């Protein structure tokens, strides 16, 4: 199956799932109800993100026959999502030198640096996304743990207001080419269910127990609030309406340009027989001649002047400025060219609001990543209590664009005033080095120190032998 098909509500009438407790079935029914209620809106936001939303024509200036032939050329919803997501680049976890919890292996098994990026994009698109933590079904040893990103349009969750975490979750795992759901997972505290449709049209569940005291699912939420624990979408109602307005403005510009693309000529007092060879042929002929009419009057020529595009352009610019204010994206990035060119420093300063949002979101995402990592280690080690992850923290790429000269100046001044700063990981990160570059640099330093120590030992050994030989000769 290629892509993710539009799902149908074939799970709406589930009343019985063999292999599932009655209490858990009631929770599953609540989860399915939440999914059905949220799915249409999530699907709408996906269409806006992919620029496939239905054109909402006002039917005043543009007839539907023309509007239906014009595609969507305004990609602001996708720009709103990607502009913020590009500032949240997960680089891995900082761990103690010996990595006692095997976090590097978990990172390698799951390719988290790429999967977290997908989860963040989905979060900004639909308001939230999820990471599920479970055993790898194809690993017989039980040592491999899968941390999988899940999108909100294929998932649902219930919130525990007292513990401030997910109380139960559902993730759709398979559907046929017609969008009929054929399999889904239910995540509950201490156990999970893998539910599949049977050939007889029934549903069967396989239960899997674990030693977690919570649901093995963590949320990624944008702009989480106390009354909105799963956040809100970057593609909100305001941006969708502004996008519709911008599309209608572009359609009016396109229709107007098409209408005036060929000259509109009116001949007063001219018989239609003058165009017996075709209007276009007459207009483009090298030599044209028109005789007087029967009253010996000369026919009069009138041409319809093309309407100005300036009002459409001014309206589009106004809409873009409103979209810029709504998304914190500079107007230049929305396709509006200002009168004076913007410098790199001014453009970076204009993204300060977006950078502050990214910094706040990275802290929220980092906490959820730590929760997911804790559950992954606990599942792998099969321990009754969560592990102590002291010294472990998530690492994010800088959200601000800083010149190399400014980094070097900052590094020099702080290193001169603070002992030990120059050779710390914090200082190297401030210089713009990534987590992988710092690790490579530390390995290089360690290799150099080992070589220097070996040279010292060789020098001491050689010196000791020479001293012994000298003393022997003197004794003789």
Coordinates of C-alpha atoms in Angstrom, one line a residue:
X1 CA 0.0 0.0 0.0
X2 CA 1.5 3.3 -1.0
X3 CA 0.8 6.4 1.1
X4 CA -1.9 6.7 3.8
X5 CA -5.4 6.4 2.3
X6 CA -8.4 8.4 3.6
X7 CA -9.9 6.3 6.3
X8 CA -13.6 5.3 6.6
X9 CA -15.6 4.8 9.7
X10 CA -16.0 1.1 9.5
X11 CA -15.0 0.7 13.2
X12 CA -17.9 2.9 14.3
X13 CA -20.2 0.0 15.2
X14 CA -17.7 -2.2 17.1
X15 CA -19.5 -3.8 20.1
X16 CA -17.4 -6.8 20.8
X17 CA -13.7 -7.7 20.5
X18 CA -12.8 -11.2 21.5
X19 CA -9.8 -11.4 23.9
X20 CA -10.4 -8.0 25.4
X21 CA -11.8 -7.3 28.9
X22 CA -15.1 -5.5 29.2
X23 CA -13.6 -2.5 31.0
X24 CA -10.9 -2.2 28.3
X25 CA -13.5 -2.5 25.6
X26 CA -15.4 0.5 27.1
X27 CA -12.2 2.5 27.0
X28 CA -11.6 1.4 23.4
X29 CA -15.0 2.6 22.4
X30 CA -14.3 6.0 23.9
X31 CA -11.0 6.2 22.0
X32 CA -12.8 5.3 18.7
X33 CA -15.4 8.0 19.4
X34 CA -12.6 10.6 19.9
X35 CA -10.9 9.5 16.7
X36 CA -14.2 9.8 14.7
X37 CA -14.8 13.2 16.1
X38 CA -11.3 14.6 15.3
X39 CA -10.6 12.8 12.0
X40 CA -12.5 15.2 9.7
X41 CA -10.7 18.2 11.0
X42 CA -7.3 16.5 10.9
X43 CA -8.1 15.5 7.3
X44 CA -9.0 19.1 6.4
X45 CA -5.7 20.4 7.8
X46 CA -3.8 17.7 5.8
X47 CA -5.5 19.0 2.7
X48 CA -4.5 22.6 3.5
X49 CA -0.9 21.4 4.2
X50 CA -0.8 19.6 0.8
X51 CA -2.5 22.5 -1.0
X52 CA -5.4 20.2 -2.0
X53 CA -8.2 21.9 -0.2
X54 CA -11.4 22.6 -2.1
X55 CA -11.6 26.1 -3.6
X56 CA -14.3 28.1 -1.8
X57 CA -15.6 30.4 -4.5
X58 CA -17.8 33.4 -3.6
X59 CA -19.4 33.2 -7.1
X60 CA -19.4 37.0 -7.5
X61 CA -16.5 37.9 -9.8
X62 CA -15.4 34.4 -11.0
X63 CA -17.8 31.8 -12.4
X64 CA -17.3 28.2 -11.1
X65 CA -16.4 27.0 -14.6
X66 CA -13.3 29.2 -14.5
X67 CA -12.5 28.6 -10.8
X68 CA -12.5 24.8 -11.1
X69 CA -9.7 25.0 -13.7
X70 CA -7.3 27.0 -11.5
X71 CA -5.0 25.2 -9.1
X72 CA -4.0 26.2 -5.6
X73 CA -0.8 28.3 -5.6
X74 CA -0.7 29.5 -2.0
X75 CA 1.4 27.3 0.3
X76 CA 1.2 29.3 3.5
X77 CA -0.1 26.4 5.7
X78 CA 2.9 24.2 4.8
X79 CA 5.2 27.2 5.2
X80 CA 3.7 27.8 8.7
X81 CA 4.5 24.2 9.7
X82 CA 7.9 23.8 8.2
X83 CA 9.3 27.2 9.2
X84 CA 8.9 26.3 12.9
X85 CA 9.7 22.6 12.5
X86 CA 13.0 23.5 10.8
X87 CA 14.1 25.2 14.0
X88 CA 13.6 22.0 16.1
X89 CA 16.4 19.7 15.0
X90 CA 17.0 16.9 17.4
X91 CA 20.7 15.7 17.5
X92 CA 20.5 13.0 20.1
X93 CA 21.1 12.5 23.8
X94 CA 24.1 13.7 25.9
X95 CA 25.1 10.7 28.1
X96 CA 27.7 9.9 30.7
X97 CA 31.0 8.7 29.2
X98 CA 30.3 5.0 29.7
X99 CA 26.7 5.2 28.6
X100 CA 25.5 2.8 31.3
X101 CA 21.9 2.6 30.0
X102 CA 22.8 1.7 26.4
X103 CA 21.1 4.8 25.0
X104 CA 23.3 4.9 21.9
X105 CA 21.9 1.4 20.9
X106 CA 18.3 2.6 21.4
X107 CA 19.1 5.7 19.2
X108 CA 20.7 3.5 16.5
X109 CA 17.8 1.0 16.5
X110 CA 15.2 3.6 16.0
X111 CA 16.8 6.4 13.9
X112 CA 15.4 8.9 16.4
X113 CA 17.0 11.9 14.8
X114 CA 14.9 11.4 11.7
X115 CA 11.7 10.1 13.4
X116 CA 11.5 12.9 15.9
X117 CA 11.6 15.4 12.9
X118 CA 8.6 13.6 11.4
X119 CA 6.7 13.7 14.7
X120 CA 7.4 17.4 15.1
X121 CA 6.1 18.2 11.6
X122 CA 2.9 16.1 12.3
X123 CA 2.5 17.8 15.6
X124 CA 2.5 21.3 14.1
X125 CA 0.2 20.1 11.4
X126 CA -2.5 18.5 13.6
X127 CA -1.8 20.1 17.0
X128 CA -0.2 16.8 18.4
X129 CA 1.5 13.6 17.5
X130 CA 2.7 10.6 19.5
X131 CA 5.6 8.4 20.2
X132 CA 4.8 4.8 21.1
X133 CA 7.2 2.6 23.0
X134 CA 7.0 -1.2 22.5
X135 CA 9.0 -4.4 22.0
X136 CA 10.1 -5.1 18.4
X137 CA 7.8 -8.0 17.3
X138 CA 10.5 -9.4 15.1
X139 CA 13.2 -9.5 17.8
X140 CA 13.1 -12.8 19.7
X141 CA 15.6 -11.6 22.4
X142 CA 13.4 -8.8 23.7
X143 CA 16.4 -6.5 23.8
X144 CA 15.3 -4.2 20.9
X145 CA 12.7 -1.5 21.8
X146 CA 10.8 0.4 19.1
X147 CA 10.0 4.1 19.5
X148 CA 7.6 4.8 16.7
X149 CA 6.1 8.2 15.7
X150 CA 2.3 8.3 15.2
X151 CA 0.3 11.0 13.5
X152 CA -2.9 12.4 15.0
X153 CA -5.1 11.5 12.0
X154 CA -4.4 7.8 12.6
X155 CA -4.4 8.0 16.4
X156 CA -6.5 9.1 19.4
X157 CA -5.8 9.5 23.1
X158 CA -7.5 10.3 26.4
X159 CA -5.9 12.6 29.0
X160 CA -5.4 11.9 32.7
X161 CA -5.9 15.4 34.3
X162 CA -4.6 14.3 37.7
X163 CA -1.3 12.7 36.6
X164 CA -0.9 15.1 33.6
X165 CA -0.2 12.4 31.1
X166 CA -2.0 10.1 28.7
X167 CA -4.6 7.8 30.2
X168 CA -5.2 5.6 27.2
X169 CA -4.3 5.7 23.5
X170 CA -5.3 4.1 20.2
X171 CA -3.1 3.9 17.0
X172 CA -4.4 2.6 13.7
X173 CA -1.8 0.4 12.2
X174 CA -3.3 -0.9 8.9
X175 CA -6.1 -0.2 6.4
X176 CA -7.0 -1.6 3.0
X177 CA -7.0 0.3 -0.3
X178 CA -10.6 1.5 0.3
X179 CA -9.7 3.1 3.6
X180 CA -11.3 0.4 5.7
X181 CA -9.4 -0.1 9.0
X182 CA -8.1 -3.6 9.4
X183 CA -5.9 -3.3 12.5
X184 CA -5.2 -1.0 15.4
X185 CA -3.4 -1.0 18.8
X186 CA -4.9 0.0 22.1
X187 CA -2.4 1.3 24.7
X188 CA -3.3 1.1 28.4
X189 CA -1.4 1.2 31.7
X190 CA 0.5 -2.0 32.2
X191 CA -0.7 -3.7 29.0
X192 CA -1.5 -3.3 25.3
X193 CA -3.8 -4.9 22.8
X194 CA -3.1 -5.6 19.1
X195 CA -6.6 -5.7 17.5
X196 CA -7.2 -7.2 14.0
X197 CA -10.2 -7.8 11.8
X198 CA -10.9 -11.4 11.1
X199 CA -12.1 -12.9 7.8
X200 CA -15.6 -13.3 9.3
X201 CA -15.9 -9.5 9.9
X202 CA -15.2 -9.9 13.6
X203 CA -12.5 -8.3 15.7
X204 CA -9.9 -10.2 17.8
X205 CA -7.4 -8.8 20.3
X206 CA -4.0 -10.1 21.5
X207 CA -3.0 -8.9 24.9
X208 CA 0.6 -8.0 25.9
X209 CA 1.5 -7.2 29.5
X210 CA 4.4 -5.0 30.6
X211 CA 5.8 -3.7 33.9
X212 CA 5.1 0.0 33.2
X213 CA 2.8 1.9 35.6
X214 CA 1.7 4.2 32.7
X215 CA 0.7 4.1 29.1
X216 CA 3.7 3.6 26.8
X217 CA 2.7 6.6 24.7
X218 CA 4.0 10.2 25.0
X219 CA 2.5 13.2 23.2
X220 CA 4.2 15.9 21.2
X221 CA 1.9 19.0 21.5
X222 CA 2.1 22.5 20.1
X223 CA 1.1 25.3 22.4
X224 CA -0.2 23.0 25.1
X225 CA -2.6 24.7 27.5
X226 CA -4.4 23.5 30.7
X227 CA -7.7 23.3 28.9
X228 CA -6.0 22.0 25.7
X229 CA -3.6 19.2 26.8
X230 CA -3.1 18.1 23.2
X231 CA -2.4 21.7 22.0
X232 CA -3.6 23.3 18.8
X233 CA -2.6 23.3 15.2
X234 CA -0.3 25.8 13.4
X235 CA -2.9 25.5 10.6
X236 CA -5.6 27.2 12.6
X237 CA -8.9 28.6 11.4
X238 CA -7.4 32.1 10.9
X239 CA -4.7 30.8 8.7
X240 CA -7.1 28.6 6.7
X241 CA -9.4 31.6 6.1
X242 CA -6.5 33.8 5.1
X243 CA -5.3 31.1 2.7
X244 CA -8.8 30.9 1.1
X245 CA -8.8 34.7 0.7
X246 CA -5.3 34.7 -0.9
X247 CA -6.4 31.9 -3.3
X248 CA -9.5 33.8 -4.3
X249 CA -7.4 36.9 -4.9
X250 CA -5.0 35.0 -7.2
X251 CA -8.0 33.4 -9.0
X252 CA -9.4 36.9 -9.7
X253 CA -6.0 38.0 -11.0
X254 CA -5.7 35.0 -13.2
X255 CA -9.3 35.4 -14.6
X256 CA -8.7 39.1 -15.2
X257 CA -5.4 38.4 -17.0
X258 CA -7.1 35.8 -19.2
X259 CA -9.9 38.2 -20.1
X260 CA -7.6 40.9 -21.2
X261 CA -5.0 38.6 -22.8
X262 CA -6.4 39.2 -26.3
X263 CA -7.5 42.7 -27.5
X264 CA -11.2 43.5 -27.1
X265 CA -12.2 45.5 -30.1
X266 CA -15.6 47.1 -31.0
X267 CA -16.4 48.3 -34.5
X268 CA -19.3 50.7 -34.6
X269 CA -21.0 50.9 -38.0
X270 CA -19.3 47.8 -39.5
X271 CA -21.1 44.9 -41.1
X272 CA -20.1 41.4 -39.8
X273 CA -19.3 40.3 -43.4
X274 CA -16.0 42.2 -43.0
X275 CA -14.8 39.3 -40.8
X276 CA -15.8 36.5 -43.1
X277 CA -12.2 35.2 -43.1
X278 CA -12.1 35.0 -39.3
X279 CA -11.6 37.7 -36.6
X280 CA -8.1 36.6 -35.6
X281 CA -6.9 36.4 -39.2
X282 CA -8.1 39.9 -39.8
X283 CA -6.4 41.3 -36.7
X284 CA -3.0 39.8 -37.5
X285 CA -2.9 40.5 -41.2
X286 CA -0.2 42.7 -42.5
X287 CA -2.6 45.0 -44.4
X288 CA -6.3 45.6 -43.5
X289 CA -8.7 47.8 -45.3
X290 CA -12.3 48.6 -44.3
X291 CA -14.7 50.4 -46.7
X292 CA -17.3 53.0 -45.7
X293 CA -20.8 51.8 -44.8
X294 CA -23.9 52.3 -47.0
X295 CA -24.3 55.9 -45.6
X296 CA -20.8 56.7 -46.6
X297 CA -19.7 56.9 -42.9
X298 CA -16.3 55.6 -41.7
X299 CA -16.7 52.8 -39.1
X300 CA -15.5 53.7 -35.6
X301 CA -13.0 51.5 -33.6
X302 CA -13.2 51.1 -29.8
X303 CA -10.8 49.0 -27.7
X304 CA -11.5 47.9 -24.1
X305 CA -8.6 49.0 -21.9
X306 CA -7.1 46.3 -19.6
X307 CA -8.0 46.8 -15.9
X308 CA -5.1 47.5 -13.5
X309 CA -3.7 44.6 -11.4
X310 CA -2.7 46.9 -8.6
X311 CA -5.8 46.4 -6.5
X312 CA -5.4 42.7 -6.6
X313 CA -1.7 42.9 -5.7
X314 CA -2.4 45.4 -2.8
X315 CA -5.0 43.1 -1.4
X316 CA -2.7 40.0 -1.7
X317 CA 0.0 42.0 0.2
X318 CA -2.4 42.9 2.9
X319 CA -3.5 39.3 3.3
X320 CA 0.1 38.2 3.4
X321 CA 0.9 40.7 6.2
X322 CA -2.0 39.3 8.2
X323 CA -0.7 35.8 7.7
X324 CA 2.8 36.9 8.7
X325 CA 1.4 38.3 12.0
X326 CA -0.5 35.1 12.6
X327 CA 2.4 32.7 12.0
X328 CA 5.4 34.9 13.1
X329 CA 6.9 34.3 9.7
X330 CA 8.6 37.3 8.0
X331 CA 6.5 38.6 5.1
X332 CA 9.5 38.1 2.7
X333 CA 9.2 34.3 3.4
X334 CA 5.5 34.4 2.4
X335 CA 6.3 35.8 -1.1
X336 CA 6.0 39.6 -0.4
X337 CA 8.9 41.7 -1.6
X338 CA 9.3 44.9 0.4
X339 CA 10.6 48.1 -1.1
X340 CA 14.0 48.0 0.6
X341 CA 16.1 44.8 0.5
X342 CA 16.4 43.1 3.9
X343 CA 19.8 42.3 5.3
X344 CA 20.6 39.0 6.9
X345 CA 20.8 40.5 10.3
X346 CA 17.4 42.2 9.9
X347 CA 15.9 39.0 8.6
X348 CA 17.2 37.0 11.6
X349 CA 15.9 39.6 13.9
X350 CA 12.5 39.4 12.3
X351 CA 12.4 35.7 13.2
X352 CA 12.9 36.3 17.0
X353 CA 9.3 35.6 17.8
X354 CA 9.4 32.3 15.9
X355 CA 12.7 31.4 17.6
X356 CA 11.3 32.0 21.0
X357 CA 8.4 29.6 20.2
X358 CA 10.9 27.0 18.9
X359 CA 13.0 27.3 22.1
X360 CA 9.9 26.8 24.2
X361 CA 8.7 23.8 22.1
X362 CA 12.1 22.2 22.3
X363 CA 11.9 22.1 26.1
X364 CA 8.5 20.5 25.9
X365 CA 9.6 18.0 23.3
X366 CA 12.8 17.3 25.3
X367 CA 10.8 16.3 28.4
X368 CA 8.6 13.9 26.4
X369 CA 11.7 12.4 24.8
X370 CA 13.1 11.8 28.3
X371 CA 9.8 10.1 29.3
X372 CA 9.9 7.9 26.2
X373 CA 13.6 7.0 26.8
X374 CA 12.9 6.1 30.4
X375 CA 10.1 3.7 29.4
X376 CA 12.3 2.2 26.6
X377 CA 15.1 1.4 29.1
X378 CA 12.6 0.1 31.6
X379 CA 11.0 -2.2 29.1
X380 CA 14.3 -3.5 27.7
X381 CA 15.7 -4.2 31.2
X382 CA 12.3 -5.5 32.5
X383 CA 12.7 -3.5 35.8
X384 CA 9.8 -2.6 38.1
X385 CA 11.0 1.0 38.5
X386 CA 12.1 3.6 36.0
X387 CA 15.8 4.0 35.5
X388 CA 17.9 6.9 36.9
X389 CA 18.8 9.0 33.9
X390 CA 20.8 11.5 35.7
X391 CA 23.4 13.1 33.4
X392 CA 21.2 12.4 30.3
X393 CA 19.7 15.2 28.4
X394 CA 18.3 15.8 24.9
X395 CA 20.4 17.9 22.5
X396 CA 18.9 20.4 19.9
X397 CA 20.6 22.3 17.2
X398 CA 20.7 26.1 17.8
X399 CA 17.5 27.8 16.8
X400 CA 19.2 31.2 16.0
X401 CA 21.4 32.0 13.1
X402 CA 24.6 33.4 14.4
X403 CA 27.7 34.4 12.4
X404 CA 31.0 32.6 12.9
X405 CA 32.6 35.9 13.9
X406 CA 30.1 36.5 16.6
X407 CA 30.5 32.9 17.9
X408 CA 34.3 33.3 18.0
X409 CA 34.1 36.6 19.8
X410 CA 31.7 35.2 22.4
X411 CA 33.8 32.1 22.9
X412 CA 37.0 34.2 23.4
X413 CA 35.5 36.6 25.9
X414 CA 33.8 34.0 28.1
X415 CA 36.8 31.6 28.0
X416 CA 39.0 34.5 29.2
X417 CA 36.7 35.2 32.1
X418 CA 35.7 31.7 33.1
X419 CA 38.2 28.9 34.0
X420 CA 37.6 25.6 32.3
X421 CA 35.0 27.0 29.8
X422 CA 37.2 26.8 26.7
X423 CA 37.4 23.0 26.7
X424 CA 33.9 22.2 27.8
X425 CA 31.1 20.7 25.6
X426 CA 29.0 23.8 26.2
X427 CA 31.7 26.1 24.7
X428 CA 32.1 23.8 21.7
X429 CA 28.3 23.8 21.2
X430 CA 28.3 27.6 21.4
X431 CA 31.0 27.6 18.7
X432 CA 28.5 25.9 16.4
X433 CA 29.7 22.3 16.6
X434 CA 27.1 19.6 16.4
X435 CA 26.9 16.7 18.8
X436 CA 28.6 14.4 16.3
X437 CA 31.4 16.8 15.7
X438 CA 32.0 17.2 19.5
X439 CA 32.1 13.5 19.9
X440 CA 34.5 13.1 17.1
X441 CA 36.7 15.9 18.5
X442 CA 36.7 14.3 22.0
X443 CA 37.7 10.9 20.4
X444 CA 40.5 12.7 18.6
X445 CA 41.6 14.4 21.9
X446 CA 41.6 11.0 23.6
X447 CA 43.7 9.4 20.9
X448 CA 46.2 12.2 21.1
X449 CA 46.4 11.9 24.9
X450 CA 46.9 8.2 24.6
X451 CA 49.7 8.6 22.1
X452 CA 51.4 11.3 24.3
X453 CA 51.2 9.0 27.3
X454 CA 52.7 6.1 25.3
X455 CA 55.5 8.4 24.1
X456 CA 56.2 9.4 27.7
X457 CA 56.4 5.8 28.9
X458 CA 58.7 5.0 26.0
X459 CA 60.9 7.9 26.9
X460 CA 61.0 7.0 30.5
X461 CA 61.8 3.4 29.7
X462 CA 64.6 4.4 27.3
X463 CA 66.0 6.8 29.8
X464 CA 66.0 4.3 32.5
X465 CA 67.8 1.7 30.4
X466 CA 70.5 4.3 29.4
X467 CA 71.0 5.2 33.1
X468 CA 71.4 1.6 34.1
X469 CA 74.0 1.0 31.3
X470 CA 76.0 4.1 32.4
X471 CA 76.1 3.0 36.0
X472 CA 77.3 -0.5 34.9
X473 CA 80.1 1.0 32.9
X474 CA 81.3 3.2 35.8
X475 CA 81.3 0.3 38.2
X476 CA 83.6 -1.6 35.9

